[in-house]
Amino acid sequence: MKIMKFGGSSVANAENINKVIDIVLEQKINDIVIVVSALGGITDNLVMLANLASKPVCACGEKKKNEESKKLFESICERHDKVIGELIVSEKKMKVLKEISKKYGELEEIIKNISGKELSKQSLDAVMSFGELLSSFIISEVIRERGVPCEFVDSRDIIKTDNNFGNAEVDIKKSYQLISEYFSARGGSAFGGKNYLSVMGGFIASTKNGETTTLSRGGSDYTASLVGAAVDASVVEIWTDVDGLMTADPRKFKDAVLIPEISYEKAEEMALAGAKVIHPRTMKPAKLKNIIILIKNTFNPQALGTKIYNK
Ligand code: ADP
Ligand code: ASP
Ligand code: MG
């Protein structure tokens, strides 16, 4: 079994999502769990939306605030509708749009409830979770549209945390049990059944009482590693928008060079020091199970990437 995580820029629009699906369908391995981030920029938009809604009425007045909030909400919905419009053309389109507007309705309801109140971390998590909930649902439908069986998994059902909203601590024992039970019941070829493909959102989880939590910004990498460790995956792949872990941020330093391989410890150190390409929490679950993490570029899949392992 292998885990393939695709970040925000990899799933930012219809064109990129098609690239992602091509990459997944080219894989030789049979059982794949795809972990996706929100469409690029959507989590920031959701944070803005939550802050705007909860803000007490400003000098500009209630009407202006509501207008701004409505505009932002609609632009978030439009980004997702556009992907559906471009990638789902069969008779299923209406069904998917109907499903998705139910989710928009749920988000709208939460926004209404936090309106004018102080924004709690719990409410912010509930709002932010829609980025991954929407992207994972849409991508699973797009894969099915291509004629490939694929299942949508709500990550909140299988990743359990404490109630430290915004940066929740994962209950590893419980989560590993739920994750491995879930995937073994699916009967993928690793479990003696047919090939298996599923899509789940990164970053989001829930408390034992079912309240939505998040694993800190950029935390989808961590989700991928947790799932990989729980199912003893052969590899956890982190697909992003650069060739791999580099000696410095390539967007800031033109002379940054690729690090082809690195130990878990050094990679974690670099992540803690600001190498955003991999979330610092990602290394531990993989390291404990000796699972290789491979960082790859969605926009340059031929590049070898960075191998993180017990070097
Ligand atoms: P994703 O959305 O795929 O999770 P991120 O934006 O979280 O991607 O991380 C990728 C970005 O990390 C790159 O675009 C790059 O600008 C930045 N980055 C910062 N430091 C490094 C580094 N040392 N090596 C590679 N990328 C880095
Ligand atoms: N969408 C979340 C964020 O922007 C998580 C992630 O992308 O890893 O922080
Ligand atoms: Mg990231």
mmCIF file of C-alpha atoms and ligand atoms in Angstrom:
data_model
loop_
_atom_site.group_PDB
_atom_site.id
_atom_site.type_symbol
_atom_site.label_atom_id
_atom_site.label_comp_id
_atom_site.label_asym_id
_atom_site.label_seq_id
_atom_site.Cartn_x
_atom_site.Cartn_y
_atom_site.Cartn_z
ATOM 1 C CA MET A 1 0.000 0.000 0.000
ATOM 2 C CA LYS A 2 1.232 3.461 -0.685
ATOM 3 C CA ILE A 3 0.198 6.922 0.466
ATOM 4 C CA MET A 4 0.356 9.840 -1.965
ATOM 5 C CA LYS A 5 -0.205 13.306 -0.536
ATOM 6 C CA PHE A 6 -0.835 16.245 -2.854
ATOM 7 C CA GLY A 7 -0.511 19.796 -1.518
ATOM 8 C CA GLY A 8 -2.521 22.936 -2.224
ATOM 9 C CA SER A 9 -0.799 24.025 -5.421
ATOM 10 C CA SER A 10 -0.973 20.468 -6.805
ATOM 11 C CA VAL A 11 -4.774 20.583 -6.518
ATOM 12 C CA ALA A 12 -5.300 24.326 -7.032
ATOM 13 C CA ASN A 13 -7.417 24.045 -10.195
ATOM 14 C CA ALA A 14 -8.880 21.635 -12.757
ATOM 15 C CA GLU A 15 -5.713 21.482 -14.848
ATOM 16 C CA ASN A 16 -3.539 20.592 -11.867
ATOM 17 C CA ILE A 17 -6.047 18.072 -10.515
ATOM 18 C CA ASN A 18 -5.903 16.317 -13.889
ATOM 19 C CA LYS A 19 -2.104 16.165 -13.569
ATOM 20 C CA VAL A 20 -2.467 14.677 -10.097
ATOM 21 C CA ILE A 21 -4.883 11.999 -11.309
ATOM 22 C CA ASP A 22 -2.576 11.138 -14.219
ATOM 23 C CA ILE A 23 0.267 10.645 -11.762
ATOM 24 C CA VAL A 24 -1.866 8.418 -9.517
ATOM 25 C CA LEU A 25 -3.199 6.303 -12.365
ATOM 26 C CA GLU A 26 0.315 5.718 -13.730
ATOM 27 C CA GLN A 27 1.387 4.004 -10.500
ATOM 28 C CA LYS A 28 2.312 0.340 -10.627
ATOM 29 C CA ILE A 29 1.276 -0.282 -7.044
ATOM 30 C CA ASN A 30 -2.294 -1.528 -6.466
ATOM 31 C CA ASP A 31 -3.544 -0.009 -3.251
ATOM 32 C CA ILE A 32 -3.221 3.727 -2.916
ATOM 33 C CA VAL A 33 -4.561 6.195 -0.371
ATOM 34 C CA ILE A 34 -4.518 9.728 -1.741
ATOM 35 C CA VAL A 35 -4.328 12.484 0.866
ATOM 36 C CA VAL A 36 -5.172 15.951 -0.413
ATOM 37 C CA SER A 37 -4.914 19.499 0.873
ATOM 38 C CA ALA A 38 -7.504 22.168 0.243
ATOM 39 C CA LEU A 39 -7.336 23.839 -3.183
ATOM 40 C CA GLY A 40 -4.391 26.281 -2.975
ATOM 41 C CA GLY A 41 -5.308 29.457 -1.102
ATOM 42 C CA ILE A 42 -8.681 28.173 0.142
ATOM 43 C CA THR A 43 -7.610 27.624 3.756
ATOM 44 C CA ASP A 44 -6.415 31.248 3.913
ATOM 45 C CA ASN A 45 -9.742 32.352 2.418
ATOM 46 C CA LEU A 46 -11.652 30.344 5.016
ATOM 47 C CA VAL A 47 -9.603 31.892 7.827
ATOM 48 C CA MET A 48 -10.421 35.312 6.407
ATOM 49 C CA LEU A 49 -14.089 34.409 6.143
ATOM 50 C CA ALA A 50 -14.265 33.226 9.762
ATOM 51 C CA ASN A 51 -12.513 36.370 10.987
ATOM 52 C CA LEU A 52 -14.715 38.624 8.937
ATOM 53 C CA ALA A 53 -17.916 36.979 10.123
ATOM 54 C CA SER A 54 -16.962 36.996 13.787
ATOM 55 C CA LYS A 55 -15.688 40.578 13.734
ATOM 56 C CA PRO A 56 -18.004 42.910 15.639
ATOM 57 C CA VAL A 57 -19.706 45.362 13.344
ATOM 58 C CA CYS A 58 -17.073 47.871 12.265
ATOM 59 C CA ALA A 59 -17.387 51.543 11.555
ATOM 60 C CA CYS A 60 -18.281 50.599 8.009
ATOM 61 C CA GLY A 61 -21.536 49.123 9.314
ATOM 62 C CA GLU A 62 -23.312 45.775 9.410
ATOM 63 C CA LYS A 63 -24.378 45.913 5.777
ATOM 64 C CA LYS A 64 -20.850 46.360 4.412
ATOM 65 C CA LYS A 65 -19.519 43.567 6.627
ATOM 66 C CA ASN A 66 -22.216 41.161 5.467
ATOM 67 C CA GLU A 67 -21.597 42.086 1.847
ATOM 68 C CA GLU A 68 -17.862 41.406 2.154
ATOM 69 C CA SER A 69 -18.481 38.125 3.907
ATOM 70 C CA LYS A 70 -21.027 37.042 1.275
ATOM 71 C CA LYS A 71 -18.630 37.929 -1.534
ATOM 72 C CA LEU A 72 -15.830 35.887 -0.002
ATOM 73 C CA PHE A 73 -18.119 32.934 0.694
ATOM 74 C CA GLU A 74 -19.340 32.983 -2.897
ATOM 75 C CA SER A 75 -15.832 33.174 -4.313
ATOM 76 C CA ILE A 76 -14.875 30.080 -2.279
ATOM 77 C CA CYS A 77 -17.897 28.193 -3.645
ATOM 78 C CA GLU A 78 -17.165 29.386 -7.189
ATOM 79 C CA ARG A 79 -13.593 28.010 -7.101
ATOM 80 C CA HIS A 80 -14.963 24.552 -6.300
ATOM 81 C CA ASP A 81 -17.902 24.788 -8.709
ATOM 82 C CA LYS A 82 -15.465 25.699 -11.480
ATOM 83 C CA VAL A 83 -13.422 22.533 -10.894
ATOM 84 C CA ILE A 84 -16.593 20.420 -10.933
ATOM 85 C CA GLY A 85 -17.826 22.231 -14.037
ATOM 86 C CA GLU A 86 -14.572 21.561 -15.885
ATOM 87 C CA LEU A 87 -13.924 18.005 -14.754
ATOM 88 C CA ILE A 88 -17.302 16.371 -14.363
ATOM 89 C CA VAL A 89 -19.270 16.417 -17.565
ATOM 90 C CA SER A 90 -21.317 13.231 -17.311
ATOM 91 C CA GLU A 91 -24.879 12.998 -16.051
ATOM 92 C CA LYS A 92 -23.330 12.740 -12.562
ATOM 93 C CA LYS A 93 -22.557 16.463 -12.553
ATOM 94 C CA MET A 94 -25.934 17.486 -11.108
ATOM 95 C CA LYS A 95 -25.645 14.917 -8.320
ATOM 96 C CA VAL A 96 -22.151 16.151 -7.401
ATOM 97 C CA LEU A 97 -23.243 19.804 -7.479
ATOM 98 C CA LYS A 98 -26.178 18.928 -5.242
ATOM 99 C CA GLU A 99 -23.918 17.114 -2.764
ATOM 100 C CA ILE A 100 -21.467 19.993 -2.758
ATOM 101 C CA SER A 101 -24.129 22.626 -2.213
ATOM 102 C CA LYS A 102 -25.222 20.701 0.887
ATOM 103 C CA LYS A 103 -21.672 21.177 2.161
ATOM 104 C CA TYR A 104 -21.754 24.888 1.250
ATOM 105 C CA GLY A 105 -24.996 25.089 3.243
ATOM 106 C CA GLU A 106 -23.286 23.551 6.283
ATOM 107 C CA LEU A 107 -20.445 26.074 6.024
ATOM 108 C CA GLU A 108 -22.911 28.935 5.650
ATOM 109 C CA GLU A 109 -24.720 27.778 8.777
ATOM 110 C CA ILE A 110 -21.479 27.753 10.798
ATOM 111 C CA ILE A 111 -20.630 31.231 9.514
ATOM 112 C CA LYS A 112 -24.071 32.447 10.559
ATOM 113 C CA ASN A 113 -23.603 30.985 14.035
ATOM 114 C CA ILE A 114 -20.248 32.675 14.640
ATOM 115 C CA SER A 115 -21.417 35.988 13.274
ATOM 116 C CA GLY A 116 -20.613 38.887 15.587
ATOM 117 C CA LYS A 117 -19.186 36.563 18.283
ATOM 118 C CA GLU A 118 -15.597 36.186 19.350
ATOM 119 C CA LEU A 119 -13.971 33.568 17.101
ATOM 120 C CA SER A 120 -13.061 30.463 19.105
ATOM 121 C CA LYS A 121 -10.334 28.073 17.932
ATOM 122 C CA GLN A 122 -13.009 25.388 17.757
ATOM 123 C CA SER A 123 -15.135 27.419 15.336
ATOM 124 C CA LEU A 124 -12.097 28.325 13.269
ATOM 125 C CA ASP A 125 -11.262 24.607 12.917
ATOM 126 C CA ALA A 126 -14.830 23.866 11.863
ATOM 127 C CA VAL A 127 -14.605 26.538 9.162
ATOM 128 C CA MET A 128 -11.075 25.614 7.975
ATOM 129 C CA SER A 129 -12.000 21.938 7.665
ATOM 130 C CA PHE A 130 -14.214 22.719 4.671
ATOM 131 C CA GLY A 131 -11.133 23.237 2.489
ATOM 132 C CA GLU A 132 -10.080 19.594 2.762
ATOM 133 C CA LEU A 133 -13.652 18.256 2.996
ATOM 134 C CA LEU A 134 -14.559 19.879 -0.313
ATOM 135 C CA SER A 135 -11.307 19.094 -2.152
ATOM 136 C CA SER A 136 -11.230 15.420 -1.125
ATOM 137 C CA PHE A 137 -14.879 14.871 -2.037
ATOM 138 C CA ILE A 138 -14.505 16.564 -5.429
ATOM 139 C CA ILE A 139 -11.273 14.743 -6.323
ATOM 140 C CA SER A 140 -12.789 11.354 -5.461
ATOM 141 C CA GLU A 141 -15.710 12.163 -7.779
ATOM 142 C CA VAL A 142 -13.381 13.285 -10.570
ATOM 143 C CA ILE A 143 -11.451 10.004 -10.360
ATOM 144 C CA ARG A 144 -14.725 8.088 -10.609
ATOM 145 C CA GLU A 145 -15.652 10.247 -13.581
ATOM 146 C CA ARG A 146 -12.580 8.766 -15.291
ATOM 147 C CA GLY A 147 -14.089 5.315 -14.808
ATOM 148 C CA VAL A 148 -11.810 4.309 -11.944
ATOM 149 C CA PRO A 149 -13.454 3.043 -8.729
ATOM 150 C CA CYS A 150 -12.475 5.293 -5.859
ATOM 151 C CA GLU A 151 -13.778 5.880 -2.374
ATOM 152 C CA PHE A 152 -14.130 9.115 -0.427
ATOM 153 C CA VAL A 153 -13.021 8.820 3.190
ATOM 154 C CA ASP A 154 -13.936 11.376 5.845
ATOM 155 C CA SER A 155 -10.638 11.689 7.745
ATOM 156 C CA ARG A 156 -12.512 12.756 10.858
ATOM 157 C CA ASP A 157 -13.864 9.221 11.212
ATOM 158 C CA ILE A 158 -10.423 7.626 11.414
ATOM 159 C CA ILE A 159 -8.092 10.247 12.938
ATOM 160 C CA LYS A 160 -8.861 11.051 16.558
ATOM 161 C CA THR A 161 -7.318 13.856 18.578
ATOM 162 C CA ASP A 162 -7.572 15.741 21.859
ATOM 163 C CA ASN A 163 -9.461 19.036 21.910
ATOM 164 C CA ASN A 164 -6.471 21.320 21.448
ATOM 165 C CA PHE A 165 -8.183 23.014 18.513
ATOM 166 C CA GLY A 166 -5.874 24.452 15.872
ATOM 167 C CA ASN A 167 -2.977 22.190 16.791
ATOM 168 C CA ALA A 168 -4.544 18.995 18.038
ATOM 169 C CA GLU A 169 -2.573 16.101 19.459
ATOM 170 C CA VAL A 170 -3.343 12.808 17.733
ATOM 171 C CA ASP A 171 -4.432 9.807 19.791
ATOM 172 C CA ILE A 172 -2.015 7.527 17.980
ATOM 173 C CA LYS A 173 -3.231 4.218 19.379
ATOM 174 C CA LYS A 174 -6.895 4.882 18.694
ATOM 175 C CA SER A 175 -6.248 6.419 15.273
ATOM 176 C CA TYR A 176 -3.959 3.622 14.069
ATOM 177 C CA GLN A 177 -6.572 1.106 15.155
ATOM 178 C CA LEU A 178 -9.350 2.957 13.298
ATOM 179 C CA ILE A 179 -7.221 3.548 10.186
ATOM 180 C CA SER A 180 -6.019 -0.030 9.872
ATOM 181 C CA GLU A 181 -9.479 -1.446 10.619
ATOM 182 C CA TYR A 182 -10.984 0.854 8.037
ATOM 183 C CA PHE A 183 -8.588 -0.025 5.235
ATOM 184 C CA SER A 184 -8.405 -3.742 5.983
ATOM 185 C CA ALA A 185 -12.217 -3.908 5.872
ATOM 186 C CA ARG A 186 -12.012 -2.376 2.395
ATOM 187 C CA GLY A 187 -10.156 -5.503 1.307
ATOM 188 C CA GLY A 188 -7.548 -3.917 -0.959
ATOM 189 C CA SER A 189 -5.104 -6.292 -2.636
ATOM 190 C CA ALA A 190 -2.755 -5.845 0.315
ATOM 191 C CA PHE A 191 -5.528 -7.478 2.347
ATOM 192 C CA GLY A 192 -6.296 -10.206 -0.171
ATOM 193 C CA GLY A 193 -8.970 -8.267 -2.083
ATOM 194 C CA LYS A 194 -9.124 -6.161 -5.249
ATOM 195 C CA ASN A 195 -7.113 -3.048 -6.022
ATOM 196 C CA TYR A 196 -8.109 -0.166 -3.844
ATOM 197 C CA LEU A 197 -8.042 3.593 -4.310
ATOM 198 C CA SER A 198 -9.352 6.168 -1.894
ATOM 199 C CA VAL A 199 -9.131 9.897 -1.292
ATOM 200 C CA MET A 200 -9.128 11.606 2.078
ATOM 201 C CA GLY A 201 -8.482 15.149 3.254
ATOM 202 C CA GLY A 202 -5.288 15.932 5.108
ATOM 203 C CA PHE A 203 -5.093 18.315 8.081
ATOM 204 C CA ILE A 204 -8.517 17.481 9.587
ATOM 205 C CA ALA A 205 -9.480 15.132 12.370
ATOM 206 C CA SER A 206 -11.959 14.991 15.244
ATOM 207 C CA THR A 207 -12.164 14.605 19.001
ATOM 208 C CA LYS A 208 -13.725 11.550 20.595
ATOM 209 C CA ASN A 209 -16.957 13.546 20.825
ATOM 210 C CA GLY A 210 -16.874 14.173 17.096
ATOM 211 C CA GLU A 211 -15.874 17.859 17.156
ATOM 212 C CA THR A 212 -13.740 18.822 14.154
ATOM 213 C CA THR A 213 -10.078 19.569 14.867
ATOM 214 C CA THR A 214 -7.047 20.443 12.743
ATOM 215 C CA LEU A 215 -3.427 19.340 12.972
ATOM 216 C CA SER A 216 -1.873 22.808 12.534
ATOM 217 C CA ARG A 217 -1.303 24.684 9.283
ATOM 218 C CA GLY A 218 0.487 22.605 6.690
ATOM 219 C CA GLY A 219 -0.552 19.481 8.599
ATOM 220 C CA SER A 220 -1.699 17.388 5.617
ATOM 221 C CA ASP A 221 1.848 15.985 5.339
ATOM 222 C CA TYR A 222 1.425 14.665 8.876
ATOM 223 C CA THR A 223 -1.906 13.021 7.977
ATOM 224 C CA ALA A 224 -0.176 11.145 5.151
ATOM 225 C CA SER A 225 2.543 9.897 7.471
ATOM 226 C CA LEU A 226 0.023 8.798 10.119
ATOM 227 C CA VAL A 227 -1.984 6.799 7.585
ATOM 228 C CA GLY A 228 1.219 5.308 6.167
ATOM 229 C CA ALA A 229 2.403 4.200 9.597
ATOM 230 C CA ALA A 230 -1.015 2.781 10.541
ATOM 231 C CA VAL A 231 -1.210 0.560 7.443
ATOM 232 C CA ASP A 232 2.541 -0.196 7.227
ATOM 233 C CA ALA A 233 2.726 1.436 3.812
ATOM 234 C CA SER A 234 5.678 0.772 1.532
ATOM 235 C CA VAL A 235 6.226 4.509 1.046
ATOM 236 C CA VAL A 236 4.699 7.884 1.911
ATOM 237 C CA GLU A 237 4.980 10.286 -1.017
ATOM 238 C CA ILE A 238 4.634 14.031 -0.513
ATOM 239 C CA TRP A 239 3.843 15.637 -3.893
ATOM 240 C CA THR A 240 4.398 19.376 -3.968
ATOM 241 C CA ASP A 241 5.481 22.255 -6.223
ATOM 242 C CA VAL A 242 9.286 21.993 -5.938
ATOM 243 C CA ASP A 243 11.691 19.154 -6.777
ATOM 244 C CA GLY A 244 12.200 18.185 -3.150
ATOM 245 C CA LEU A 245 13.823 19.362 0.056
ATOM 246 C CA MET A 246 16.490 21.889 -0.872
ATOM 247 C CA THR A 247 19.359 23.557 0.950
ATOM 248 C CA ALA A 248 17.184 26.685 1.218
ATOM 249 C CA ASP A 249 13.784 27.923 0.013
ATOM 250 C CA PRO A 250 14.279 27.944 -3.786
ATOM 251 C CA ARG A 251 11.819 30.840 -4.108
ATOM 252 C CA LYS A 252 14.082 33.037 -2.007
ATOM 253 C CA PHE A 253 17.534 31.674 -2.792
ATOM 254 C CA LYS A 254 18.358 31.029 -6.427
ATOM 255 C CA ASP A 255 21.436 28.987 -5.536
ATOM 256 C CA ALA A 256 19.451 26.495 -3.429
ATOM 257 C CA VAL A 257 20.218 22.912 -4.441
ATOM 258 C CA LEU A 258 18.267 19.684 -4.075
ATOM 259 C CA ILE A 259 19.048 17.314 -1.229
ATOM 260 C CA PRO A 260 18.590 13.874 -2.850
ATOM 261 C CA GLU A 261 18.520 11.966 0.436
ATOM 262 C CA ILE A 262 18.468 12.829 4.094
ATOM 263 C CA SER A 263 17.805 11.221 7.477
ATOM 264 C CA TYR A 264 14.499 11.629 9.326
ATOM 265 C CA GLU A 265 16.294 13.605 12.040
ATOM 266 C CA LYS A 266 17.941 16.101 9.671
ATOM 267 C CA ALA A 267 14.721 16.536 7.679
ATOM 268 C CA GLU A 268 12.830 17.248 10.887
ATOM 269 C CA GLU A 269 15.465 19.760 11.934
ATOM 270 C CA MET A 270 15.161 21.551 8.599
ATOM 271 C CA ALA A 271 11.359 21.535 8.793
ATOM 272 C CA LEU A 272 11.500 23.014 12.281
ATOM 273 C CA ALA A 273 13.905 25.653 11.009
ATOM 274 C CA GLY A 274 11.363 26.693 8.369
ATOM 275 C CA ALA A 275 11.652 24.342 5.371
ATOM 276 C CA LYS A 276 7.930 24.518 4.713
ATOM 277 C CA VAL A 277 8.005 21.805 2.061
ATOM 278 C CA ILE A 278 7.477 19.210 4.792
ATOM 279 C CA HIS A 279 5.621 19.643 8.077
ATOM 280 C CA PRO A 280 7.902 18.902 11.073
ATOM 281 C CA ARG A 281 5.451 16.372 12.527
ATOM 282 C CA THR A 282 5.642 14.187 9.407
ATOM 283 C CA MET A 283 8.900 12.439 10.166
ATOM 284 C CA LYS A 284 8.095 10.721 13.479
ATOM 285 C CA PRO A 285 5.330 8.248 12.462
ATOM 286 C CA ALA A 286 7.292 7.183 9.365
ATOM 287 C CA LYS A 287 10.548 6.878 11.279
ATOM 288 C CA LEU A 288 9.024 4.643 13.953
ATOM 289 C CA LYS A 289 7.847 2.228 11.252
ATOM 290 C CA ASN A 290 10.920 2.688 9.059
ATOM 291 C CA ILE A 291 8.816 3.892 6.127
ATOM 292 C CA ILE A 292 10.513 5.939 3.425
ATOM 293 C CA ILE A 293 9.160 9.441 2.784
ATOM 294 C CA LEU A 294 9.653 10.632 -0.764
ATOM 295 C CA ILE A 295 9.162 14.304 -1.671
ATOM 296 C CA LYS A 296 8.209 14.691 -5.340
ATOM 297 C CA ASN A 297 7.255 17.502 -7.706
ATOM 298 C CA THR A 298 3.778 17.265 -9.278
ATOM 299 C CA PHE A 299 4.919 19.655 -12.005
ATOM 300 C CA ASN A 300 8.156 17.777 -12.725
ATOM 301 C CA PRO A 301 7.380 14.139 -11.867
ATOM 302 C CA GLN A 302 10.526 12.852 -13.607
ATOM 303 C CA ALA A 303 12.745 14.572 -11.040
ATOM 304 C CA LEU A 304 14.039 12.087 -8.481
ATOM 305 C CA GLY A 305 12.957 14.130 -5.470
ATOM 306 C CA THR A 306 14.174 13.765 -1.904
ATOM 307 C CA LYS A 307 14.268 10.459 -0.080
ATOM 308 C CA ILE A 308 13.907 10.710 3.692
ATOM 309 C CA TYR A 309 14.867 7.498 5.454
ATOM 310 C CA ASN A 310 16.957 5.843 8.095
ATOM 311 C CA LYS A 311 20.144 7.036 6.439
HETATM 312 P P1 ADP B 1 2.233 22.102 -0.416
HETATM 313 O O1 ADP B 1 1.074 23.011 -0.681
HETATM 314 O O2 ADP B 1 2.515 21.145 -1.542
HETATM 315 O O3 ADP B 1 2.150 21.435 0.928
HETATM 316 P P2 ADP B 1 4.037 24.093 0.670
HETATM 317 O O4 ADP B 1 3.769 25.451 0.149
HETATM 318 O O5 ADP B 1 3.550 23.753 2.025
HETATM 319 O O6 ADP B 1 3.498 23.029 -0.420
HETATM 320 O O7 ADP B 1 5.607 23.782 0.601
HETATM 321 C C1 ADP B 1 6.291 23.929 -0.609
HETATM 322 C C2 ADP B 1 7.069 25.221 -0.571
HETATM 323 O O8 ADP B 1 8.025 25.164 0.466
HETATM 324 C C3 ADP B 1 7.874 25.480 -1.804
HETATM 325 O O9 ADP B 1 7.106 26.112 -2.801
HETATM 326 C C4 ADP B 1 9.013 26.341 -1.292
HETATM 327 O O10 ADP B 1 8.850 27.712 -1.607
HETATM 328 C C5 ADP B 1 8.938 26.210 0.225
HETATM 329 N N1 ADP B 1 10.202 25.880 0.865
HETATM 330 C C6 ADP B 1 10.703 26.514 1.958
HETATM 331 N N2 ADP B 1 11.871 25.999 2.321
HETATM 332 C C7 ADP B 1 12.167 25.003 1.442
HETATM 333 C C8 ADP B 1 13.260 24.092 1.292
HETATM 334 N N3 ADP B 1 14.296 24.090 2.125
HETATM 335 N N4 ADP B 1 13.206 23.218 0.263
HETATM 336 C C9 ADP B 1 12.161 23.184 -0.575
HETATM 337 N N5 ADP B 1 11.111 24.038 -0.484
HETATM 338 C C10 ADP B 1 11.096 24.925 0.505
HETATM 339 N N1 ASP B 2 -4.841 23.295 3.922
HETATM 340 C C1 ASP B 2 -4.075 23.345 5.146
HETATM 341 C C2 ASP B 2 -3.207 24.592 5.145
HETATM 342 O O1 ASP B 2 -3.242 25.359 4.194
HETATM 343 C C3 ASP B 2 -3.259 22.113 5.373
HETATM 344 C C4 ASP B 2 -2.226 21.776 4.316
HETATM 345 O O2 ASP B 2 -2.269 22.297 3.210
HETATM 346 O O3 ASP B 2 -1.352 20.963 4.615
HETATM 347 O O4 ASP B 2 -2.537 24.831 6.105
HETATM 348 MG MG MG B 3 2.595 22.061 2.856
#
